[in-house]
């Protein structure tokens, strides 16, 4: 676990500015879905895990009592704290923490959120067990993350492509495996939704400034090997000149701690 944590920190410590300015992360359907799922009443103590530069924490803050926003990467939290100050958000505090070992007392939160991050976690069952531990009885866990389609072949394809591009990617599970793991951790799933991130330019997403041309070529070839039906149905691939646009499937879950 240590080594992937170091890879995550090495990756994200370089990207706090980029994330802070990324409209793809700041807004979008995935944020709206978990806000709608959580139905905050204004009294909740909230824990946002892997907050990055704080978009989810900031979206919840006006609707709840307090948010503790945690992340493994100190640089992301420094940027998030700067943004909270700029935006005069008074009820968010920050804490350095790994999702798999939360430094909080048991039964101390009403709501735990986690958005666009678990595919970086080495040990998802340990993360879910920690979420269960820190939630009060009947507390809510609302998460959304990128997922693989329900096909062994595409699970392998997608995780290979994601890891080639970014070595801090660990694993994108398909929705059925998320359901099984969340249920096994002691939750009842009350709602779920399939969503998508906004379409991205391949030439932007593949980070040519960081990944060598051979890796960019390998990833492009992998996309070219998808059948036209798979490319369209699962990844909304749309050619645009030398480039193409595509999106990842996302899965959102509202689960109650039993
Ligand atoms: C895409 S960003 C987070 C996006 C953010 N949740 C939002 O809604 O905008 C992913 C974050 O996950 C964090 N992260 C990755 N693995 C982690 C782990 N095991 N524990 C805690 N944070 C982790 C990274 O440091 C990074 O800041």
XYZ file of C-alpha atoms and ligand atoms in Angstrom:
285
model
C 0.000 0.000 0.000
C 2.891 2.344 0.791
C 4.171 2.296 -2.767
C 0.846 3.212 -4.392
C 0.366 5.933 -1.790
C 3.758 7.312 -2.818
C 2.787 7.111 -6.499
C -0.481 8.962 -5.767
C 1.347 11.644 -3.807
C 3.996 12.014 -6.532
C 1.265 12.367 -9.155
C -1.161 14.689 -7.365
C 1.422 16.893 -5.652
C 2.286 18.183 -9.168
C -1.338 18.831 -10.132
C -2.995 20.907 -7.426
C -3.162 24.017 -9.674
C -4.441 21.991 -12.630
C -7.219 20.426 -10.527
C -8.179 23.706 -8.938
C -8.786 25.120 -12.434
C -10.369 22.017 -13.966
C -13.994 22.750 -14.841
C -14.419 18.992 -15.476
C -13.824 18.443 -11.744
C -15.368 21.666 -10.397
C -18.805 21.074 -11.840
C -20.798 18.454 -13.609
C -23.385 15.774 -13.241
C -21.391 13.686 -10.793
C -21.461 16.471 -8.202
C -25.187 17.120 -8.705
C -25.972 13.412 -8.327
C -24.326 12.950 -4.927
C -25.800 16.219 -3.620
C -29.231 14.988 -4.675
C -28.608 11.543 -3.149
C -27.468 12.988 0.188
C -30.518 15.281 0.700
C -28.651 17.335 3.362
C -30.787 18.937 6.084
C -28.219 21.410 7.383
C -27.251 19.577 10.578
C -24.861 16.932 9.236
C -21.247 16.351 10.272
C -19.676 15.393 6.932
C -16.426 13.670 6.007
C -15.254 14.114 2.398
C -12.606 11.524 1.539
C -9.940 12.250 -1.118
C -11.224 15.801 -1.470
C -8.522 16.913 -3.923
C -8.864 20.691 -4.147
C -12.195 20.523 -2.334
C -14.952 20.726 -4.976
C -17.220 18.194 -3.264
C -16.555 19.575 0.222
C -17.342 23.125 -0.990
C -20.565 22.018 -2.693
C -21.790 20.394 0.546
C -20.575 23.082 2.967
C -23.513 25.552 2.614
C -25.988 22.691 3.084
C -24.572 20.954 6.202
C -23.167 21.836 9.658
C -19.488 21.016 9.067
C -17.237 19.270 6.565
C -13.894 17.650 7.310
C -12.102 17.347 3.972
C -9.310 14.756 3.835
C -6.707 13.717 1.298
C -3.465 11.779 1.094
C -1.661 14.561 -0.796
C -0.650 17.579 1.292
C -0.328 19.861 -1.768
C -3.968 19.242 -2.723
C -5.107 20.150 0.795
C -2.976 23.317 0.828
C -4.655 24.441 -2.422
C -8.107 23.458 -1.099
C -7.545 25.478 2.099
C -6.460 28.490 0.002
C -9.655 28.214 -2.087
C -11.847 27.863 1.025
C -10.328 31.068 2.365
C -10.746 32.907 -0.955
C -14.370 31.820 -1.168
C -14.966 32.596 2.543
C -16.313 29.111 3.294
C -16.311 29.017 7.106
C -17.312 25.427 7.935
C -14.701 23.257 6.149
C -11.587 21.968 7.921
C -8.778 19.924 6.367
C -6.972 16.795 7.505
C -4.251 14.674 5.902
C -5.542 11.090 5.836
C -5.434 7.888 3.799
C -8.856 6.558 2.818
C -7.840 3.108 4.058
C -6.878 4.270 7.600
C -8.973 7.229 8.749
C -7.714 9.039 11.868
C -11.225 9.628 13.271
C -13.287 8.181 16.089
C -15.886 5.516 15.308
C -19.483 6.696 14.765
C -18.487 10.371 14.409
C -20.090 11.357 11.062
C -23.615 11.505 9.610
C -22.488 11.558 5.988
C -19.358 10.400 4.163
C -18.771 11.518 0.569
C -16.164 10.404 -1.949
C -16.064 11.547 -5.566
C -13.808 10.589 -8.495
C -11.128 9.036 -6.313
C -11.605 5.350 -5.314
C -10.022 4.130 -8.577
C -6.757 5.353 -6.996
C -7.255 3.362 -3.767
C -5.139 0.272 -3.255
C -7.573 -1.411 -0.872
C -11.239 -0.599 -1.501
C -12.588 -3.090 1.108
C -10.381 -1.395 3.764
C -11.708 2.016 2.636
C -15.335 0.820 2.853
C -14.709 -0.732 6.258
C -13.323 2.621 7.481
C -16.327 4.505 6.035
C -18.628 2.097 7.901
C -16.669 2.537 11.138
C -16.692 6.354 11.172
C -20.391 6.634 10.240
C -23.106 6.705 12.886
C -25.821 4.048 12.758
C -28.075 4.871 9.765
C -25.488 7.327 8.443
C -25.118 7.800 4.692
C -22.286 7.056 2.313
C -22.569 8.801 -1.072
C -19.928 8.133 -3.690
C -19.355 8.470 -7.393
C -16.445 7.146 -9.396
C -15.426 6.058 -12.863
C -16.240 2.401 -13.473
C -15.584 -0.297 -16.059
C -18.357 -1.858 -18.133
C -19.671 -5.282 -17.035
C -17.371 -7.257 -19.324
C -14.170 -9.084 -18.330
C -12.530 -8.010 -21.558
C -13.426 -4.316 -21.162
C -12.503 -4.329 -17.460
C -9.021 -5.456 -18.511
C -8.930 -3.031 -21.458
C -10.016 0.028 -19.474
C -7.706 -0.608 -16.518
C -4.754 -1.195 -18.845
C -5.416 2.041 -20.725
C -5.942 4.083 -17.548
C -2.795 2.699 -15.906
C -0.700 3.293 -19.022
C -1.699 6.949 -18.944
C -1.476 7.440 -15.179
C 0.358 5.032 -12.889
C -1.635 6.265 -9.873
C -4.722 4.584 -11.356
C -5.241 1.347 -9.419
C -8.516 -0.224 -10.540
C -11.904 0.774 -11.940
C -14.428 -1.838 -10.781
C -17.674 -2.451 -12.688
C -20.911 -1.430 -10.867
C -21.792 -5.031 -9.902
C -18.499 -5.360 -7.991
C -19.074 -2.027 -6.249
C -22.528 -3.200 -5.159
C -21.091 -6.456 -3.798
C -18.274 -4.729 -1.894
C -20.522 -1.998 -0.445
C -23.084 -4.557 0.701
C -20.373 -6.823 2.163
C -19.063 -3.831 4.164
C -22.405 -3.548 5.988
C -24.401 -1.035 3.935
C -27.812 -1.126 2.272
C -27.803 0.449 -1.178
C -30.795 2.808 -1.408
C -30.161 4.420 -4.770
C -27.727 4.227 -7.638
C -27.250 6.043 -10.942
C -25.197 5.577 -14.071
C -23.612 8.799 -15.268
C -20.733 10.035 -17.433
C -18.068 12.634 -17.189
C -18.032 15.358 -19.843
C -16.514 14.264 -23.161
C -12.752 14.871 -23.248
C -10.339 15.406 -26.098
C -8.062 12.345 -26.335
C -5.088 14.579 -27.209
C -5.634 16.606 -24.028
C -6.525 13.680 -21.752
C -3.518 11.533 -22.752
C -1.139 14.188 -21.346
C 1.411 14.304 -24.202
C 3.505 16.718 -22.116
C 4.091 13.947 -19.566
C 3.677 10.637 -21.396
C 6.293 9.707 -24.021
C 5.104 9.380 -27.666
C 5.389 5.551 -27.522
C 2.923 5.434 -24.609
C 0.544 7.883 -26.324
C 0.677 5.663 -29.423
C 0.011 2.519 -27.383
C -3.058 4.093 -25.776
C -4.343 5.396 -29.124
C -3.858 1.910 -30.623
C -5.819 0.414 -27.729
C -8.769 2.716 -28.522
C -8.482 1.756 -32.205
C -8.756 -1.921 -31.224
C -12.201 -1.460 -29.664
C -15.056 -2.554 -31.894
C -17.086 0.424 -33.254
C -20.029 -0.683 -31.072
C -17.927 -0.871 -27.876
C -16.282 2.457 -28.617
C -19.634 4.168 -29.093
C -21.780 2.445 -26.471
C -19.297 2.376 -23.583
C -16.989 5.307 -24.303
C -19.025 7.643 -26.593
C -16.027 7.846 -28.952
C -16.492 10.645 -31.523
C -13.752 11.373 -34.102
C -12.836 15.047 -34.556
C -10.094 15.551 -37.184
C -6.793 14.095 -35.885
C -8.285 13.866 -32.410
C -11.309 12.082 -30.928
C -13.570 12.836 -27.987
C -14.702 10.251 -25.463
C -16.036 9.823 -21.905
C -15.765 7.298 -19.085
C -18.765 5.594 -17.505
C -19.459 6.690 -13.914
C -21.431 5.049 -11.134
C -23.039 6.844 -8.184
C -24.288 5.094 -5.052
C -26.285 6.130 -1.988
C -25.732 3.547 0.749
C -26.975 3.497 4.348
C -24.890 2.129 7.197
C -26.771 -0.774 8.799
C -9.437 13.382 -8.829
S -8.867 13.913 -7.296
C -10.242 14.143 -6.266
C -11.434 14.824 -6.731
C -12.317 15.358 -5.637
N -12.868 14.337 -4.770
C -13.414 16.191 -6.254
O -14.589 15.937 -6.024
O -13.058 17.109 -7.036
C -8.292 12.415 -6.538
C -7.699 12.637 -5.150
O -7.617 11.388 -4.493
C -6.523 11.467 -3.595
N -6.194 10.095 -3.169
C -5.780 9.082 -3.960
N -5.611 7.961 -3.233
C -5.946 8.267 -1.959
C -6.023 7.513 -0.754
N -5.688 6.233 -0.718
N -6.450 8.145 0.362
C -6.790 9.455 0.331
N -6.746 10.216 -0.779
C -6.334 9.636 -1.912
C -5.453 12.172 -4.404
O -4.448 12.711 -3.590
C -6.290 13.211 -5.140
O -6.286 14.440 -4.469
